[in-house]
Coordinates of C-alpha atoms and ligand atoms in Angstrom, one line a residue:
M111 CA -14.0 -100.6 10.0
T112 CA -12.5 -99.8 6.6
A113 CA -13.8 -97.5 4.0
D114 CA -16.2 -98.9 1.4
A115 CA -14.2 -99.2 -1.9
G116 CA -17.2 -97.7 -3.7
D117 CA -17.6 -94.7 -1.4
P118 CA -15.0 -91.9 -2.0
L119 CA -16.0 -90.3 1.3
G120 CA -15.9 -93.4 3.5
W121 CA -12.8 -92.0 5.2
V122 CA -14.9 -89.1 6.6
A123 CA -16.9 -91.5 8.9
E124 CA -13.6 -93.1 10.0
E125 CA -12.1 -89.7 10.9
L126 CA -15.2 -89.0 13.0
E127 CA -14.8 -92.3 14.8
R128 CA -11.2 -91.4 15.5
L129 CA -12.2 -88.0 16.9
D130 CA -14.8 -89.9 19.1
A131 CA -12.2 -92.3 20.4
E132 CA -9.8 -89.5 21.3
G133 CA -12.4 -87.5 23.1
L134 CA -12.3 -84.8 20.4
R135 CA -15.7 -85.0 18.8
R136 CA -17.7 -81.9 19.4
P137 CA -21.4 -81.8 20.1
T138 CA -23.7 -80.2 17.7
R139 CA -26.0 -78.4 20.1
V140 CA -28.9 -76.0 19.6
C141 CA -28.0 -73.0 21.8
R142 CA -30.3 -70.0 22.4
T143 CA -28.7 -67.0 24.1
L144 CA -31.0 -65.5 26.7
P145 CA -30.7 -62.2 28.6
G146 CA -29.1 -62.0 32.0
G147 CA -26.2 -64.3 31.4
R148 CA -28.4 -67.4 30.7
V149 CA -28.6 -69.8 27.8
E150 CA -30.9 -72.6 26.6
I151 CA -29.0 -75.6 25.3
D152 CA -30.9 -78.4 23.7
G153 CA -34.0 -77.2 25.6
R154 CA -32.4 -76.8 29.0
E155 CA -31.7 -73.4 30.6
L156 CA -28.3 -72.9 32.3
W157 CA -26.0 -70.1 33.4
N158 CA -24.0 -69.2 30.4
F159 CA -20.3 -69.3 31.1
G160 CA -19.4 -70.2 27.6
S161 CA -20.0 -67.2 25.5
N162 CA -17.9 -64.2 24.4
D163 CA -20.8 -61.9 25.2
Y164 CA -18.6 -60.1 27.8
L165 CA -20.9 -57.2 28.4
G166 CA -24.2 -59.0 28.1
L167 CA -25.3 -57.1 25.0
A168 CA -26.0 -60.0 22.6
A169 CA -29.4 -60.8 23.8
S170 CA -30.4 -57.5 25.2
P171 CA -32.9 -55.8 22.9
L172 CA -32.1 -52.5 21.2
S173 CA -34.7 -49.8 21.5
P174 CA -35.8 -47.6 18.6
D175 CA -34.0 -44.3 18.1
R176 CA -36.7 -42.1 19.4
E177 CA -34.8 -38.9 19.8
E178 CA -33.0 -37.6 16.8
G179 CA -29.4 -36.9 17.8
A180 CA -29.5 -38.8 21.0
V181 CA -27.6 -41.7 19.5
L182 CA -24.2 -39.9 19.2
T183 CA -23.3 -40.2 22.8
G184 CA -25.0 -43.5 23.7
A185 CA -27.6 -44.1 26.4
G186 CA -26.9 -43.7 30.0
D187 CA -25.0 -40.6 31.0
S188 CA -24.5 -41.8 34.6
P189 CA -23.4 -45.3 35.7
P190 CA -26.3 -47.7 36.0
D191 CA -27.5 -49.4 39.3
S192 CA -27.2 -52.7 37.5
V193 CA -26.1 -53.8 34.2
A194 CA -29.6 -54.6 33.1
D195 CA -30.7 -51.1 34.0
G196 CA -27.9 -49.6 32.0
C197 CA -28.2 -51.6 28.8
E198 CA -30.7 -49.4 26.9
R199 CA -29.1 -48.6 23.5
P200 CA -31.0 -46.6 20.9
L201 CA -30.9 -48.2 17.5
P202 CA -29.9 -45.7 14.8
Y203 CA -32.4 -45.7 11.9
G204 CA -35.3 -46.9 14.0
R205 CA -36.4 -50.5 14.6
A206 CA -34.1 -53.3 13.7
S207 CA -37.1 -55.1 12.2
A208 CA -37.5 -52.3 9.7
L209 CA -33.9 -52.6 8.4
P210 CA -33.0 -55.1 5.7
C211 CA -31.5 -58.4 6.8
G212 CA -29.7 -58.9 3.5
A213 CA -27.0 -56.7 2.0
T214 CA -27.6 -58.0 -1.6
A215 CA -23.9 -57.9 -2.9
S216 CA -20.3 -57.2 -2.1
P217 CA -19.5 -53.6 -1.2
A218 CA -17.0 -53.5 -4.1
V219 CA -20.0 -54.1 -6.5
V220 CA -22.9 -52.2 -5.0
G221 CA -21.2 -49.9 -2.5
R222 CA -21.8 -49.8 1.3
S223 CA -25.2 -49.5 2.8
P224 CA -25.8 -46.3 4.9
E225 CA -25.7 -48.5 8.0
V226 CA -22.3 -50.0 7.2
A227 CA -21.0 -46.5 6.3
E228 CA -22.1 -45.2 9.6
L229 CA -20.7 -48.2 11.4
E230 CA -17.3 -47.6 9.7
R231 CA -17.4 -43.9 10.8
T232 CA -18.4 -45.0 14.4
I233 CA -15.5 -47.5 14.6
A234 CA -13.0 -44.9 13.3
E235 CA -14.3 -42.4 15.9
F236 CA -14.2 -45.1 18.6
E237 CA -10.7 -46.2 17.7
G238 CA -9.4 -42.7 17.1
T239 CA -8.3 -43.5 13.6
E240 CA -8.9 -41.8 10.2
D241 CA -11.0 -44.6 8.9
A242 CA -12.2 -48.2 9.4
V243 CA -13.2 -51.1 7.1
V244 CA -16.0 -53.4 8.0
F245 CA -15.9 -57.1 7.0
P246 CA -18.7 -59.7 7.2
T247 CA -16.9 -61.4 10.2
G248 CA -13.9 -61.1 12.4
Y249 CA -12.4 -64.1 10.7
A250 CA -12.8 -62.4 7.3
A251 CA -11.3 -59.2 8.7
N252 CA -8.1 -60.9 9.8
L253 CA -7.9 -63.3 6.8
G254 CA -8.3 -60.4 4.4
T255 CA -6.0 -57.9 6.1
V256 CA -3.1 -60.2 6.7
S257 CA -3.3 -61.9 3.3
A258 CA -3.5 -58.5 1.5
L259 CA -0.7 -56.8 3.4
T260 CA 1.9 -59.6 3.5
G261 CA 3.4 -61.2 0.5
P262 CA 6.3 -63.2 -1.0
G263 CA 9.6 -61.9 0.2
D264 CA 8.1 -60.8 3.6
A265 CA 8.8 -62.4 7.0
V266 CA 5.7 -63.0 9.1
F267 CA 6.2 -63.7 12.8
L268 CA 3.1 -65.4 14.2
E269 CA 2.6 -65.8 17.9
R270 CA 2.1 -69.5 18.6
D271 CA -1.4 -69.2 19.9
C272 CA -2.8 -66.6 17.6
H273 CA -6.2 -67.2 16.1
A274 CA -6.6 -69.5 13.1
C275 CA -7.7 -66.6 10.9
L276 CA -4.4 -64.8 11.3
V277 CA -2.5 -68.0 10.6
D278 CA -4.7 -68.6 7.5
G279 CA -4.2 -65.0 6.3
A280 CA -0.4 -65.3 6.7
R281 CA -0.4 -68.6 4.7
L282 CA -2.5 -67.0 1.9
G283 CA -0.2 -64.0 1.8
G284 CA 2.7 -66.2 0.8
G285 CA 5.4 -64.7 3.1
R286 CA 7.9 -66.7 5.1
L287 CA 6.3 -67.8 8.3
R288 CA 8.1 -67.9 11.7
V289 CA 6.4 -68.9 15.0
W290 CA 7.3 -67.1 18.2
R291 CA 5.8 -67.5 21.7
R292 CA 5.0 -64.7 24.1
G293 CA 6.1 -67.0 26.9
P294 CA 5.2 -66.7 30.6
G295 CA 5.3 -63.2 32.1
W296 CA 5.2 -59.8 30.6
A297 CA 8.5 -59.9 28.7
G298 CA 8.9 -63.6 28.2
G299 CA 9.4 -64.8 24.7
L300 CA 10.5 -61.4 23.3
P301 CA 14.2 -62.3 23.1
K302 CA 13.4 -65.2 20.8
L303 CA 11.3 -62.9 18.6
E304 CA 14.2 -60.5 18.5
R305 CA 16.6 -63.2 17.3
E306 CA 14.1 -64.1 14.6
L307 CA 13.8 -60.4 13.6
Q308 CA 17.5 -60.1 13.3
K309 CA 17.7 -63.1 11.0
A310 CA 15.0 -61.5 8.7
A311 CA 17.0 -58.3 8.1
D312 CA 17.0 -59.0 4.3
A313 CA 13.2 -59.6 4.1
R314 CA 11.2 -57.2 2.0
R315 CA 9.0 -56.3 5.0
R316 CA 8.6 -57.7 8.6
W317 CA 5.2 -58.4 10.2
I318 CA 4.5 -59.3 13.8
V319 CA 1.1 -60.9 14.0
T320 CA -0.7 -61.6 17.2
D321 CA -3.9 -61.6 19.3
A322 CA -4.1 -58.8 21.8
V323 CA -5.9 -61.0 24.5
F324 CA -5.5 -64.7 24.0
S325 CA -8.9 -66.3 23.8
M326 CA -8.1 -69.6 25.5
D327 CA -5.5 -68.4 28.0
G328 CA -6.9 -65.1 29.3
D329 CA -3.6 -63.3 29.1
A330 CA -2.5 -60.4 26.9
V331 CA 0.4 -59.8 24.6
P332 CA 3.3 -57.7 26.0
L333 CA 2.6 -54.8 23.7
P334 CA 5.1 -52.2 24.9
G335 CA 8.0 -54.6 24.4
L336 CA 6.6 -55.7 21.1
L337 CA 6.3 -52.2 19.9
E338 CA 9.9 -51.5 20.9
L339 CA 11.1 -54.4 18.8
A340 CA 8.9 -53.4 15.9
R341 CA 10.5 -49.9 15.9
R342 CA 14.0 -51.3 16.3
Y343 CA 13.7 -53.8 13.4
D344 CA 11.4 -51.8 11.2
A345 CA 8.5 -54.2 11.5
A346 CA 4.7 -53.6 11.6
I347 CA 2.4 -55.2 14.0
V348 CA -1.1 -56.7 13.2
M349 CA -2.9 -57.1 16.5
D350 CA -6.3 -58.7 16.7
E351 CA -8.3 -57.0 19.4
A352 CA -11.2 -59.6 19.2
H353 CA -11.3 -60.3 22.9
A354 CA -10.2 -56.9 24.0
T355 CA -12.6 -54.5 22.2
G356 CA -15.2 -53.4 24.8
V357 CA -13.3 -55.1 27.6
C358 CA -9.9 -53.5 27.9
G359 CA -9.0 -49.9 28.3
R360 CA -10.9 -47.1 30.1
G361 CA -13.1 -46.4 27.1
G362 CA -13.3 -50.1 26.0
R363 CA -11.1 -49.5 23.0
G364 CA -9.0 -52.6 23.6
W365 CA -5.6 -53.6 24.7
W366 CA -4.0 -50.8 22.7
E367 CA -5.8 -48.3 24.9
A368 CA -5.1 -50.2 28.1
C369 CA -1.4 -50.1 27.2
G370 CA -1.6 -46.4 26.3
T371 CA 0.2 -45.1 29.3
E372 CA 3.1 -47.5 28.8
V373 CA 3.6 -46.9 25.1
E374 CA 5.7 -43.9 24.3
D375 CA 3.5 -42.4 21.6
A376 CA 0.0 -42.1 22.9
P377 CA -2.6 -44.1 21.0
P378 CA -3.6 -44.2 18.3
T379 CA -0.8 -42.4 16.6
D380 CA 1.6 -45.3 15.7
P381 CA 1.1 -46.4 12.1
R382 CA 3.2 -49.5 12.9
V383 CA 0.3 -51.0 14.7
I384 CA -2.7 -52.2 12.6
R385 CA -5.6 -53.1 14.8
T386 CA -8.3 -55.6 13.8
G387 CA -11.3 -56.6 15.8
T388 CA -14.7 -58.2 15.8
L389 CA -18.2 -56.9 16.6
S390 CA -19.3 -60.5 17.6
K391 CA -18.0 -60.7 21.1
A392 CA -18.3 -57.8 23.7
V393 CA -20.0 -55.7 21.0
G394 CA -22.8 -58.2 20.9
A395 CA -23.5 -58.0 17.2
A396 CA -21.5 -59.5 14.2
G397 CA -18.9 -58.4 11.7
G398 CA -15.2 -57.7 11.8
F399 CA -13.2 -54.5 11.3
V400 CA -9.8 -53.0 10.6
S401 CA -9.0 -49.5 11.8
G402 CA -6.2 -47.2 10.6
S403 CA -5.2 -44.5 8.2
Q404 CA -7.3 -43.5 5.2
S405 CA -4.7 -44.9 2.9
L406 CA -4.5 -48.3 4.7
C407 CA -8.3 -48.6 4.7
D408 CA -8.6 -47.7 1.0
Y409 CA -5.9 -50.1 0.1
L410 CA -7.7 -52.9 2.0
R411 CA -11.0 -52.0 0.3
H412 CA -9.2 -52.7 -3.0
T413 CA -7.1 -55.7 -2.1
A414 CA -8.6 -57.7 0.8
K415 CA -10.4 -60.6 -1.0
S416 CA -12.7 -61.4 1.9
H417 CA -14.0 -57.8 1.6
I418 CA -14.2 -57.7 -2.2
F419 CA -15.7 -61.1 -2.8
S420 CA -18.1 -61.4 0.1
T421 CA -21.6 -59.8 0.6
A422 CA -21.4 -57.0 3.0
L423 CA -22.7 -57.1 6.6
P424 CA -26.6 -56.9 6.7
P425 CA -27.8 -53.3 7.5
A426 CA -29.7 -54.5 10.6
V427 CA -26.6 -56.1 12.1
A428 CA -24.5 -53.0 11.2
A429 CA -26.9 -50.7 13.0
A430 CA -26.8 -52.9 16.1
G431 CA -23.0 -52.8 16.0
T432 CA -23.1 -48.9 15.9
A433 CA -25.6 -48.7 18.8
N434 CA -23.6 -51.1 20.9
L435 CA -20.3 -49.5 20.3
R436 CA -21.7 -46.1 21.4
W437 CA -23.0 -47.7 24.5
I438 CA -19.6 -49.3 25.2
A439 CA -18.0 -45.8 25.0
S440 CA -20.6 -44.4 27.4
P441 CA -20.4 -44.3 31.2
A442 CA -22.8 -47.3 31.3
G443 CA -20.3 -49.2 29.3
A444 CA -17.5 -48.2 31.6
A445 CA -19.5 -49.3 34.6
A446 CA -20.1 -52.7 33.0
R447 CA -16.4 -53.1 32.3
E448 CA -15.5 -52.3 35.9
R449 CA -18.0 -54.8 37.1
L450 CA -16.6 -57.5 34.7
E451 CA -13.1 -56.9 35.9
R452 CA -14.1 -57.2 39.6
T453 CA -15.9 -60.5 38.9
G454 CA -12.9 -61.8 36.9
T455 CA -10.6 -61.1 39.8
R456 CA -12.9 -62.7 42.4
L457 CA -13.4 -65.9 40.4
T458 CA -9.7 -66.3 39.6
R459 CA -8.7 -65.8 43.2
A460 CA -11.3 -68.3 44.5
L461 CA -10.2 -70.9 42.0
R462 CA -6.5 -70.3 42.5
D463 CA -7.0 -70.8 46.3
A464 CA -8.6 -74.1 45.6
F465 CA -6.6 -75.5 42.6
G466 CA -3.3 -73.5 42.6
V467 CA -1.9 -71.1 40.1
D468 CA -0.5 -73.8 37.7
R469 CA -4.0 -74.9 36.8
L470 CA -5.2 -71.3 36.4
P471 CA -2.7 -69.6 34.0
G472 CA -5.0 -66.7 33.1
T473 CA -4.7 -63.1 34.4
E474 CA -6.6 -61.7 37.3
G475 CA -9.4 -59.5 36.2
C476 CA -9.7 -61.0 32.7
P477 CA -13.2 -62.3 31.9
I478 CA -11.6 -65.5 30.3
V479 CA -10.7 -67.9 33.1
P480 CA -9.1 -71.2 31.9
L481 CA -8.9 -74.1 34.3
L482 CA -6.5 -76.7 33.0
C483 CA -7.6 -80.4 33.0
G484 CA -4.9 -81.9 30.7
D485 CA -6.7 -84.8 29.2
P486 CA -9.6 -84.1 26.8
N487 CA -11.9 -86.7 28.4
A488 CA -11.4 -85.2 31.8
A489 CA -12.4 -81.7 30.4
V490 CA -15.5 -83.2 28.8
R491 CA -16.5 -85.1 32.0
A492 CA -16.1 -81.9 34.0
S493 CA -18.1 -79.9 31.5
A494 CA -20.9 -82.5 31.6
A495 CA -21.0 -82.5 35.4
L496 CA -21.2 -78.7 35.5
A497 CA -24.1 -78.8 33.1
E498 CA -25.9 -81.2 35.4
A499 CA -25.3 -78.6 38.2
G500 CA -26.8 -75.8 36.0
F501 CA -23.7 -74.2 34.4
F502 CA -22.6 -74.2 30.8
V503 CA -18.8 -74.2 30.7
P504 CA -17.3 -75.6 27.5
A505 CA -14.5 -78.1 27.4
I506 CA -11.7 -76.8 25.1
R507 CA -9.6 -79.4 23.4
P508 CA -7.1 -79.8 20.6
P509 CA -6.9 -78.5 17.9
T510 CA -8.1 -75.3 19.6
V511 CA -5.4 -75.7 22.3
P512 CA -2.2 -77.7 22.3
R513 CA -2.3 -81.4 23.2
G514 CA -2.1 -82.1 26.9
T515 CA -3.7 -78.7 27.8
S516 CA -7.4 -79.4 27.4
R517 CA -9.3 -77.2 29.8
L518 CA -12.5 -75.7 31.0
R519 CA -12.9 -72.2 29.7
V520 CA -15.0 -70.0 31.9
S521 CA -16.0 -66.8 30.2
L522 CA -17.7 -64.1 32.3
S523 CA -20.2 -61.5 31.4
A524 CA -21.1 -58.3 33.1
A525 CA -24.7 -59.7 33.0
H526 CA -23.9 -62.5 35.5
P527 CA -25.1 -61.8 39.0
D528 CA -22.5 -62.2 41.7
E529 CA -24.3 -65.1 43.2
A530 CA -24.2 -67.1 39.9
V531 CA -20.4 -66.6 39.7
D532 CA -20.0 -67.6 43.4
D533 CA -22.2 -70.7 42.8
L534 CA -20.1 -71.6 39.8
A535 CA -16.8 -71.3 41.8
N536 CA -18.3 -73.6 44.5
A537 CA -19.6 -76.1 41.9
L538 CA -16.1 -76.2 40.3
I539 CA -14.4 -76.7 43.6
H540 CA -16.8 -79.4 44.7
L541 CA -16.9 -81.3 41.4
L542 CA -13.2 -81.2 40.5
K543 CA -11.8 -81.7 44.0
D544 CA -14.1 -84.8 44.2
A545 CA -12.9 -86.0 40.8
A546 CA -9.2 -85.7 41.8
Ligands
PMP844 N1 -10.0 -63.5 16.4 C1 -10.1 -64.2 17.6 C2 -9.0 -64.0 18.5 C3 -11.2 -64.9 17.9 O1 -11.3 -65.6 19.0 C4 -12.3 -65.0 16.9 C5 -13.6 -65.8 17.2 N2 -13.4 -67.0 17.8 C6 -12.1 -64.3 15.7 C7 -11.0 -63.6 15.5 C8 -13.2 -64.4 14.6 O2 -14.2 -63.5 14.9 P1 -15.7 -63.8 14.3 O3 -16.3 -64.8 15.2 O4 -16.3 -62.5 14.4 O5 -15.5 -64.3 12.9

């Protein structure tokens, strides 16, 4: 079919047909998150192994803040018997339904709402930094931060698989972009980055930009080695903790905290590392953030365009973020994290026993468990068969992952009962061994 000469957008339909033919067209589903690790997709209820709701907070209702002052430490002073028991989080400012769902204008024009101001204070306290800036989304936080900090004359070293918003931020910034790969293993890839850093000695500034935990691979960046290079070559690191906040580290503060014992200066004292994150994954709300020094945060409030020119986070969402972060830092949050890690280890081991380590490149204990299929159509068929068996596991295809590496991406939640995870492992083994 060729485009109609009178239709300037005829090529759009042709592009969609091409995506269809290559197995890359994505379904436009209606998906309702349910409590307990379940989801309703197009009217059908399934186990949800496709969300980033790692702690099961997204669909778990917040309770009104009944006791003044109780909110500061979060609910649950002792570990819960089950995740559902331990999920009670008091909502600051009372009921979510009583809080505005609109923020009316950009914070640069009307200022921050009290709920966003409290969220920023809570994030700074959580991260152990002087201040934090909240953006409408994690995408906006990375886009705004990287584009505001980097500029012409700078060298920006992007990890190959880092998230699109970091790449877009670097492009907008206008620095010279270089791609590096973390490579397999803890230190893999760093020698190549070092050579690139050596070549950029004359750059105005050097920036190493990376995800902390890689969303499609379930592995983490070798932070101690990276920090050593950053110190040696006078570079700064922008690290996106999107999949690590709430999941990694004893207090759930992310990969930076998890690496704390291996990094010479205890966190969070190194001004070379600028940490960004999102409240939309383990935190179970929405919004993005940057944490750091007072001057960094003030600078970003004045220069990050996605902050200045976008309406702020709605107060109701900001209050949910605050309540959930406090829960994450509480003993109940720590218990949920431990449970998540145990589940991740069990699933990865079971699948590696069946399929071999080459098809499961992730890291034991990580809640992101990728199972490589190679061909996009094979991944889509496997995902459809799993849905028939009662499990939602999305097929991940290019451009989200490189060609030839289409996969199933299992993401675990502390809300999943053990039996559901074991049933999923059995279904995967049964369906994919049969398909081979
Ligand atoms: N960074 C990473 C690594 C992500 O995976 C995502 C979401 N897919 C984002 C940033 C964007 O976060 P948000 O969804 O809050 O915009």
